[in-house]
Short mmCIF file of C-alpha atoms in Angstrom, two decimals:
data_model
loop_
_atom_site.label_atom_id
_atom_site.label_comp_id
_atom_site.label_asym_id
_atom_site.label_seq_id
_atom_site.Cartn_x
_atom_site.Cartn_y
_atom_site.Cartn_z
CA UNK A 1 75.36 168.73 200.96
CA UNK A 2 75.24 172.42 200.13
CA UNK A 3 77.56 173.96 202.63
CA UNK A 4 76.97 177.27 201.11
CA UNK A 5 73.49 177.04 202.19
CA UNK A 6 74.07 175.34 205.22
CA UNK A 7 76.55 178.18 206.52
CA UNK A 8 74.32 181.03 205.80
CA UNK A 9 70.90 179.12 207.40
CA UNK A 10 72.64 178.48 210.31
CA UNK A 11 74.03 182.30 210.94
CA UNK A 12 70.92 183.51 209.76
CA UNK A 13 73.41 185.89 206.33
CA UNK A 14 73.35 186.27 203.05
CA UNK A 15 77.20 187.24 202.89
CA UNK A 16 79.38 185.12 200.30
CA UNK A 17 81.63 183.05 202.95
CA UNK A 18 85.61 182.11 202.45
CA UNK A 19 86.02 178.54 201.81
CA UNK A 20 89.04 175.79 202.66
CA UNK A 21 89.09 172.52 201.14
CA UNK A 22 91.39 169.62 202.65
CA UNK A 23 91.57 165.97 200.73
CA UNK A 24 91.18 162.78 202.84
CA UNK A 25 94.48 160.70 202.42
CA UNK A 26 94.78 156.81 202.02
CA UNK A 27 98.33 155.19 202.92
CA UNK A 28 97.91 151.83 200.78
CA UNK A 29 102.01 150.91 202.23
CA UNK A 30 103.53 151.74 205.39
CA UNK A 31 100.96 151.72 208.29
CA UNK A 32 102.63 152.27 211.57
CA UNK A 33 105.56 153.43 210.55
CA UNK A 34 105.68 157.62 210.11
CA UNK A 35 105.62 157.47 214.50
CA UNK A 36 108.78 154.94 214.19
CA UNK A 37 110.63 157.07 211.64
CA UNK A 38 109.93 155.27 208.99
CA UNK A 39 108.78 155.08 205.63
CA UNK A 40 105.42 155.64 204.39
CA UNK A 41 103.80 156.18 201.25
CA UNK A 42 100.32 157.75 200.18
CA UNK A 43 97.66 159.87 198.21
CA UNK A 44 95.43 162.41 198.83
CA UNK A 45 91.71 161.56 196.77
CA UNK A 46 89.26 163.51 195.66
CA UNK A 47 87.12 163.36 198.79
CA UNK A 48 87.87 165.39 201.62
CA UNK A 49 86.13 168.11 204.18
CA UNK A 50 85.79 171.50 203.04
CA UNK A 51 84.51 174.41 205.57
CA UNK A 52 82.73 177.48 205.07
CA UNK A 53 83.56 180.67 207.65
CA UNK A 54 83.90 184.27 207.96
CA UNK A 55 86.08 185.96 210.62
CA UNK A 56 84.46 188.07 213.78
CA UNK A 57 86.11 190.60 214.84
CA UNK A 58 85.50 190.09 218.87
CA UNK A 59 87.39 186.84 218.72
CA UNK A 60 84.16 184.49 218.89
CA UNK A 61 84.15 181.50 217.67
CA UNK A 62 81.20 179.94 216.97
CA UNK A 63 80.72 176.05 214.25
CA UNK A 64 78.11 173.86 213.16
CA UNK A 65 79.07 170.01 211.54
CA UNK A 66 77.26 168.75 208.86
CA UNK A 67 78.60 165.24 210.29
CA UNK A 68 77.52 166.02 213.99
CA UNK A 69 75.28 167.37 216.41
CA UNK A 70 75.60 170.20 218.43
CA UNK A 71 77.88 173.63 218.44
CA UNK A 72 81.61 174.22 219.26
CA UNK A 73 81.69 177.61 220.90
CA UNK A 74 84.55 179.37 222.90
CA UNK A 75 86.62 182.63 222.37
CA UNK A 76 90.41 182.49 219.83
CA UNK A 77 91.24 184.75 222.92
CA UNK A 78 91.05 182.19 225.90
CA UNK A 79 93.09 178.78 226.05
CA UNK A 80 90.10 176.62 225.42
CA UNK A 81 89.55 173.56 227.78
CA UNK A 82 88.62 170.16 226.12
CA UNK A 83 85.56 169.05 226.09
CA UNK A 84 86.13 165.68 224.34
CA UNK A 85 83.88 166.06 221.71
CA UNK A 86 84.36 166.91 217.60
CA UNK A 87 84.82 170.51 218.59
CA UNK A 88 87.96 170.13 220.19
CA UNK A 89 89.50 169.83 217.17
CA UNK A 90 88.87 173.36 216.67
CA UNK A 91 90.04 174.37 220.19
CA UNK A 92 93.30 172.45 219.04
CA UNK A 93 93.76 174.06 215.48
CA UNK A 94 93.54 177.46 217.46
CA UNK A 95 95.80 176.57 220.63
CA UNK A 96 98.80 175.31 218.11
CA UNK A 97 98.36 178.53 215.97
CA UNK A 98 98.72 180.48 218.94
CA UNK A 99 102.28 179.45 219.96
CA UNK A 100 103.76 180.87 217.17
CA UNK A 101 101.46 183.55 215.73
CA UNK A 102 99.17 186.33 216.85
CA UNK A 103 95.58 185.64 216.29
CA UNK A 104 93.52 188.67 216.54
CA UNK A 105 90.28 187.38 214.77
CA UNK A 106 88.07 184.44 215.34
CA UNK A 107 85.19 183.07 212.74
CA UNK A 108 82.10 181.31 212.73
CA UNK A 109 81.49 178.23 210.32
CA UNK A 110 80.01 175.01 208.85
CA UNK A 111 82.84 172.06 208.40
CA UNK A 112 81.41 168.77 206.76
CA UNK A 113 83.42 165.40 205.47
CA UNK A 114 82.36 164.15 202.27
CA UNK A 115 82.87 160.32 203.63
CA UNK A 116 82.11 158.64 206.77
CA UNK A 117 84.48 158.93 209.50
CA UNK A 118 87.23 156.17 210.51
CA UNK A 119 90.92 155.22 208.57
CA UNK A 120 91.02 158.31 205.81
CA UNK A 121 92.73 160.73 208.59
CA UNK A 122 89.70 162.60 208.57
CA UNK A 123 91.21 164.06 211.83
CA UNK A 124 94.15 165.69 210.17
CA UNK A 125 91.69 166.72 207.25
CA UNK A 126 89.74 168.75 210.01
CA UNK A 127 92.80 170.11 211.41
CA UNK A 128 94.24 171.35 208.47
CA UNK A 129 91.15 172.86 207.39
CA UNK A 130 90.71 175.13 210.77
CA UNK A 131 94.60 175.92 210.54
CA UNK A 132 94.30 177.22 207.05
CA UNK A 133 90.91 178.81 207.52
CA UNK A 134 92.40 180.64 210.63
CA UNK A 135 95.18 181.94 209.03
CA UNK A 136 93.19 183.16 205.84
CA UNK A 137 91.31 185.88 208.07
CA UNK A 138 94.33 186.66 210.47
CA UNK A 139 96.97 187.19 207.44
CA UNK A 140 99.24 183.73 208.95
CA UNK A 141 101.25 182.54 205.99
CA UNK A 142 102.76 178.91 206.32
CA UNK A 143 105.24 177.21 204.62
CA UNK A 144 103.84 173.35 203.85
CA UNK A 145 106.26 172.08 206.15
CA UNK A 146 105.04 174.46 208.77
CA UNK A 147 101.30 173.47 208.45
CA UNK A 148 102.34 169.86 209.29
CA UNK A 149 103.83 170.64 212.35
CA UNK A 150 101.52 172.80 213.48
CA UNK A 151 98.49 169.87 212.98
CA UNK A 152 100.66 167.32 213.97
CA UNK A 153 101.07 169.33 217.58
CA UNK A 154 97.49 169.68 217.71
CA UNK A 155 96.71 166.28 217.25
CA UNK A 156 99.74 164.67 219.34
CA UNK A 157 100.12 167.72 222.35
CA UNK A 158 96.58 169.01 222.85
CA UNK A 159 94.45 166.13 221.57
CA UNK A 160 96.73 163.72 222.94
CA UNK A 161 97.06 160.95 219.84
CA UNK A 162 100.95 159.35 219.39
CA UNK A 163 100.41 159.64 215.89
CA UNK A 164 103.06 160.77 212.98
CA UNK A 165 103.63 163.17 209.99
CA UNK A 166 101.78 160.46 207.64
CA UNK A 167 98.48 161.70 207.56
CA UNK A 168 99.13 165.56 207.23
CA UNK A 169 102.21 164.57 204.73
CA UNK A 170 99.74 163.05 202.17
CA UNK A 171 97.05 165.49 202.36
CA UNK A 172 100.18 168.56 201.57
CA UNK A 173 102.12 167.47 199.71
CA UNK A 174 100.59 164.93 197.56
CA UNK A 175 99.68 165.69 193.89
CA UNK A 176 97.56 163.86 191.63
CA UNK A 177 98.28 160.54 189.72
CA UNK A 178 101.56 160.87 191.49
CA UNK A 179 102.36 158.23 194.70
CA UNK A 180 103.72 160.25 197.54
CA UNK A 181 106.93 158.85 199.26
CA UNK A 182 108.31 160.30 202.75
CA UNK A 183 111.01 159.54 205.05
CA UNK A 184 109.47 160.65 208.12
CA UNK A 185 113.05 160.40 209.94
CA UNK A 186 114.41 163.81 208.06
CA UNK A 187 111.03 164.69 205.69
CA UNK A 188 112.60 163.85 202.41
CA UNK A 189 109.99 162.93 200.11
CA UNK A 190 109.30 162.62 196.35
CA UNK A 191 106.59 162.07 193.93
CA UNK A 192 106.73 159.58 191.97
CA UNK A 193 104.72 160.14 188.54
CA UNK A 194 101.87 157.32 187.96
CA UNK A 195 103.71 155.21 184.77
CA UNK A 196 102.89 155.02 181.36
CA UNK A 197 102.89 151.23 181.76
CA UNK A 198 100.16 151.41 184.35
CA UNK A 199 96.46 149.98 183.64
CA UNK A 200 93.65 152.29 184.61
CA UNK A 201 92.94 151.64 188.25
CA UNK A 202 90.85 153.21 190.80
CA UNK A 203 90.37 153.51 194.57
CA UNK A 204 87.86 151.98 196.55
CA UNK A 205 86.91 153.22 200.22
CA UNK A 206 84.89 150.25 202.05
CA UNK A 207 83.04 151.72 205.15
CA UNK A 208 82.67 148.54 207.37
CA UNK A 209 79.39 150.61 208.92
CA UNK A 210 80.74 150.70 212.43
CA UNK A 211 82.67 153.91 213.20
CA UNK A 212 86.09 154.27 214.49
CA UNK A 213 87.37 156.52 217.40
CA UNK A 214 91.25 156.17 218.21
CA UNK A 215 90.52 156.78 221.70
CA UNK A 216 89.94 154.21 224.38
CA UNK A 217 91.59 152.10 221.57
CA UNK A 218 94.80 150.21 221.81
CA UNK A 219 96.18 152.89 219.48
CA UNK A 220 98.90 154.14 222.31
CA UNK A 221 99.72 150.93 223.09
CA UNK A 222 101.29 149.82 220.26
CA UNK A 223 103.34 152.89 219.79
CA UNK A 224 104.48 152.27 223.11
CA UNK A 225 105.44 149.01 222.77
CA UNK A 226 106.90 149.56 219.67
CA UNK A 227 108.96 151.93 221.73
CA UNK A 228 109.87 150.03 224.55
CA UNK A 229 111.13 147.61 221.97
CA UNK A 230 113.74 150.15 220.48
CA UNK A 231 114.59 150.96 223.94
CA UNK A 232 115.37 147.50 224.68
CA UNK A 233 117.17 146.59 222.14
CA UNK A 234 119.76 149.45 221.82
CA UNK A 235 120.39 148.30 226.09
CA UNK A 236 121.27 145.06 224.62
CA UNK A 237 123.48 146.17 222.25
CA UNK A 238 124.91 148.60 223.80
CA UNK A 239 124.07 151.45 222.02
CA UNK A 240 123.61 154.92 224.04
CA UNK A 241 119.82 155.77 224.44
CA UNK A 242 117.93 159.04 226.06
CA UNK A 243 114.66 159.03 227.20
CA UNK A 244 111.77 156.41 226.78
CA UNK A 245 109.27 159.30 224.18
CA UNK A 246 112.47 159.82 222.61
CA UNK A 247 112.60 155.83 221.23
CA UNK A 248 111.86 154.78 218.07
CA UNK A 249 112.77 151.78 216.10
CA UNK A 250 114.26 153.43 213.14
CA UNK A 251 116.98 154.13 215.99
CA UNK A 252 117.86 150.21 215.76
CA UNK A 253 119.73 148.53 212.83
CA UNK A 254 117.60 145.68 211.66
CA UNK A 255 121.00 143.26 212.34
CA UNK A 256 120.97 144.58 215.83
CA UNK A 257 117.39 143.27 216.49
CA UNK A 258 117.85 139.83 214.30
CA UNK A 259 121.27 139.35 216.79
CA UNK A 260 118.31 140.54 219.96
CA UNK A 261 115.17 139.95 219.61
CA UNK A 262 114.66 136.58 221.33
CA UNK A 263 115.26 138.93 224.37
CA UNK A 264 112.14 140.92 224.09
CA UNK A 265 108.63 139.90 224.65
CA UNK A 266 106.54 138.52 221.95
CA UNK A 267 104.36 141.36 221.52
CA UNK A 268 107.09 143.92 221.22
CA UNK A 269 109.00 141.56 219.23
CA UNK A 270 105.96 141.32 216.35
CA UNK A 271 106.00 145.22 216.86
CA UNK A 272 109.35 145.42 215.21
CA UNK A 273 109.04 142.74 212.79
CA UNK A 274 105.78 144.92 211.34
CA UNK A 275 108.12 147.91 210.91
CA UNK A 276 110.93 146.24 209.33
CA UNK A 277 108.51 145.04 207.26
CA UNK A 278 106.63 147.93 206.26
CA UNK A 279 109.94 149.76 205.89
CA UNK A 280 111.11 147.33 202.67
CA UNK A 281 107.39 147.01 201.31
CA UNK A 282 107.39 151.20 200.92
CA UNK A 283 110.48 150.93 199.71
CA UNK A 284 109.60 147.94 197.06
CA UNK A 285 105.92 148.95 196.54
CA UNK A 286 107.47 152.65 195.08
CA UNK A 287 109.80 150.45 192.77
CA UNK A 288 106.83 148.73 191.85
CA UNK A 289 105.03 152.42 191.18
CA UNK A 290 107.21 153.57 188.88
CA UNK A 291 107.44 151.16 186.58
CA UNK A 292 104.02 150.63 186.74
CA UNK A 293 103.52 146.97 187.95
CA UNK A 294 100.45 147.27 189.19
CA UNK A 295 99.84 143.25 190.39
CA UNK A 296 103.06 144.12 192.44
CA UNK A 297 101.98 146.70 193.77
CA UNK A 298 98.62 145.54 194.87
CA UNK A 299 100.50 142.11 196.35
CA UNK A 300 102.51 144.67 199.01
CA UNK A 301 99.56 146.40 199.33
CA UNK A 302 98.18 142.98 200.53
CA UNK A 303 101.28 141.77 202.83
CA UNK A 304 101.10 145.34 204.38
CA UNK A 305 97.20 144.47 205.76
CA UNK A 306 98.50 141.03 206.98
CA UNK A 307 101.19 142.41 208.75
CA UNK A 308 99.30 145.31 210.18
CA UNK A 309 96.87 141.77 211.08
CA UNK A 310 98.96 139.76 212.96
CA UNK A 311 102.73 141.93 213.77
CA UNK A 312 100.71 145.04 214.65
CA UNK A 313 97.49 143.46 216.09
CA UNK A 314 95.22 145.65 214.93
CA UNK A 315 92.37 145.29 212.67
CA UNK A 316 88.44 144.80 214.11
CA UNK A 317 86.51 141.43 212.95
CA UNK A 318 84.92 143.60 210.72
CA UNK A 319 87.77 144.81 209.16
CA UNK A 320 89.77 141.81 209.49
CA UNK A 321 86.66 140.04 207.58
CA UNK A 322 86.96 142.82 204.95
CA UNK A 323 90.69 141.95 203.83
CA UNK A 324 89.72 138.03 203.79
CA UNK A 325 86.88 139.11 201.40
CA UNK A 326 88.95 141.38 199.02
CA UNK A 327 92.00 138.41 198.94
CA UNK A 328 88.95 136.66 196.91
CA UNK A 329 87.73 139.32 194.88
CA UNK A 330 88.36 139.28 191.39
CA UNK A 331 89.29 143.12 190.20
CA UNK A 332 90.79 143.49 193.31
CA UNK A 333 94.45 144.02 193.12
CA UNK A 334 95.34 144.68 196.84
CA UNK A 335 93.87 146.23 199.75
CA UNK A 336 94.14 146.77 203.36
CA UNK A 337 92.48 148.20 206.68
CA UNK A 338 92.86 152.14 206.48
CA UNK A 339 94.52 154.07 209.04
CA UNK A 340 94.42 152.60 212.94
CA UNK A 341 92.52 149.39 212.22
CA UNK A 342 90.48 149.96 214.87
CA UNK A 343 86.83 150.25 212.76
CA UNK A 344 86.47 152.10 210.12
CA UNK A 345 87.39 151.58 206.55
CA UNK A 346 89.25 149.74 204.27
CA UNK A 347 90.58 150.27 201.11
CA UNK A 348 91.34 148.65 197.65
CA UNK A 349 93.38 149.45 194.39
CA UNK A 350 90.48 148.12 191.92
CA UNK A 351 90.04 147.79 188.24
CA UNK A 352 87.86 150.50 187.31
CA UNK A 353 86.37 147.97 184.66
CA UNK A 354 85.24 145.35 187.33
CA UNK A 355 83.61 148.47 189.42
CA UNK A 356 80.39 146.65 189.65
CA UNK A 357 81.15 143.38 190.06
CA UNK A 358 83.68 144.08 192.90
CA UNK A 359 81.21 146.46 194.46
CA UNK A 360 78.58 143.93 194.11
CA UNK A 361 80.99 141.42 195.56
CA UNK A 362 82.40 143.10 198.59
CA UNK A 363 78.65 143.90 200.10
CA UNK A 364 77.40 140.32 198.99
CA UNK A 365 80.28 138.44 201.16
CA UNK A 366 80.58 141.51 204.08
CA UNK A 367 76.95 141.55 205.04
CA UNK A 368 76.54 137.33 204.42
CA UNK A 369 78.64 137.73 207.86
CA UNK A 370 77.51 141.12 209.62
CA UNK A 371 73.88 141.87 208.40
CA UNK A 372 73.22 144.32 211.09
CA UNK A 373 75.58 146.55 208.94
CA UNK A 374 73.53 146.83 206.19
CA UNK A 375 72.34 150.08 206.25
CA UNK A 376 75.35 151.45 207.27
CA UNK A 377 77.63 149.49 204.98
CA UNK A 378 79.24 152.11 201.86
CA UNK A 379 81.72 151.45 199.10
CA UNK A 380 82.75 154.79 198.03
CA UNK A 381 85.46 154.49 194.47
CA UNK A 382 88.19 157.25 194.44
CA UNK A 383 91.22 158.80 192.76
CA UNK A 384 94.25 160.74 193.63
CA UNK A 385 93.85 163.89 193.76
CA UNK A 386 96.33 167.45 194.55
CA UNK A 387 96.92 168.28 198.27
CA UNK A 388 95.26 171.33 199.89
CA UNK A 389 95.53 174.55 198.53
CA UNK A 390 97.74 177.20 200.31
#
């Protein structure tokens, strides 16, 4: 799509508009984990949403999507109500700006993803692109650290999603061919250089063809009953605790919950076995980075999609049907649901030199089992790529 074009159609100018560019992130280890404290790992890739805009001067603000109908209008002056639709990410971008900076100008736009929407954090992508195209015209300069606070309080305070730094983390800081590795507990992070040892390899995107949408999704729940199982087992073992939001399971020594956990119900209990989990496999899966075993690496990759399966209880039968399909897919080295699990996408670490045959593959065994997909069904191939330009 020509956003260009599209921008100046839709306002009816031929003036040259400003343009901000934000990569879509995949998270191959450590699902569930960045709104535990934990550790997660990632890349941004070279697809992403970019928008188009120029400021107004009376504080209007006025987009079009290239990925959905309608308009988002309202004024950068007013605190903008919700209207639970895709231009409340706008309203949100704006409202978290505005507790810490003076906006005196709003802007009119086009914003369009490059890929179809569910598991690539195409939410934080959005955000980040209003944030940054809102401080270009109103002079706001951010630190990186700073930008990912400021999306992460638009997306957990005014849009009202328990999520963590992971998402806005990979599409910063990350830098191509390098693996991006956070401890979400203190924001350490590092990037660790793709080896010399490695084999070419490539990214794969599977869009299932059925959309996800975190809300009226079990999303919450299982951040809350991840929770309620750190709260419960620091009471058992005596260890102080505050409030309930103020629980997470890095708080709780792995020996602690071995000595506890029989005390907690099931569900919480797989809760914490996913993050203890995920919280070695980031930790192995870098080692396994860096010196460039790349059958290791896609093996965690794989363990992380069971456990996100069957400890985390998420995953659609779509999705779930996807990972049982790439387990048999030659050129395949690993893969797993993206994001939530709930719809969406999956993704693979591929050989680039079986391309075909695992694309050809994939949308053979998917649509032998959900035909009605196949016009919606995409396999889109990727690589890293830098984080977004400040």
């Amino acid at each position: 799509m020509d956003i260009t074009s599209e921008f100046k159609k839709r306002f009816n100018t031929s003036e040259e508009p400003l343009s901000v560019y934000c990569p879509y992130r995949i998270a191959p280890v450590g699902a569930h984990s960045d709104y535990q404290h934990g550790l997660i790992s990632g890349f941004a890739i070279n697809h992403g949403v970019e928008i188009k805009f120029l400021p107004t001067e009376n504080g209007e603000v006025k987009i079009f999507s290239g990925n959905f109908e309608g308009v988002a209008e309202f004024s950068a002056y007013e605190l903008p109500q919700r209207s639970y639709d895709w231009g409340d990410f706008a309203k949100a971008a704006f409202v978290s700006l505005k507790r810490k900076h003076r906006i005196e100008k709003g802007l009119i736009g086009f914003i369009y993803g490059s890929l179809p929407v569910g598991g690539l954090s195409s939410s934080a992508a959005v955000l980040i692109s209003y944030i940054c195209a809102i401080c270009k015209i109103n002079d706001i300069t951010l630190t990186r650290a700073e930008l990912i606070d400021i999306a992460l309080y638009a997306e957990h305070d005014y849009l009202e999603m328990n999520v963590g730094k992971m998402d806005q983390s990979c599409e910063v800081y990350s830098k191509k061919d390098h693996l991006l590795f956070l401890d979400t507990l203190d924001d350490s992070y590092k990037l660790i250089p793709t080896s010399s040892d490695m084999p070419p390899y490539e990214f794969a995107v599977i869009f299932s063809g059925k959309e996800r949408k975190l809300a009226n999704t079990a999303f919450n729940s299982r951040v809350d009953e991840a929770k309620a199982a750190s709260f419960a087992l620091r009471a058992f073992a005596g260890i102080p605790y505050g409030s309930f939001k103020d629980s997470y399971m890095r708080d709780v020594p792995k020996e602690v919950f071995d000595e506890h956990k029989d005390k907690i119900p099931p569900a919480w209990r797989r809760r914490a076995e996913h993050f203890y989990g995920e919280f070695d496999r980031v930790q192995r899966g870098a080692k396994a980075w860096e010196s460039g075993n790349i059958e290791e690496f896609g093996k965690i990759m794989f363990e992380s999609g069971y456990s996100s399966i069957y400890n985390w209880e998420t995953g659609s039968p779509e999705l779930k049907t996807l990972y049982e399909i790439m387990l048999k897919c030659d050129g395949v080295y690993g893969g797993r649901f993206s994001g939530a699990g709930f719809n969406g996408s999956s993704i693979a670490l591929i050989n680039p030199n079986k391309r075909e045959e695992v694309s050809e593959f994939l949308k053979e065994e998917y649509l032998k089992v959900y035909p009605q997909y196949k016009n919606d069904f995409s396999i889109h191939f990727c690589k890293t790529a830098d984080g977004v330009e400040l």
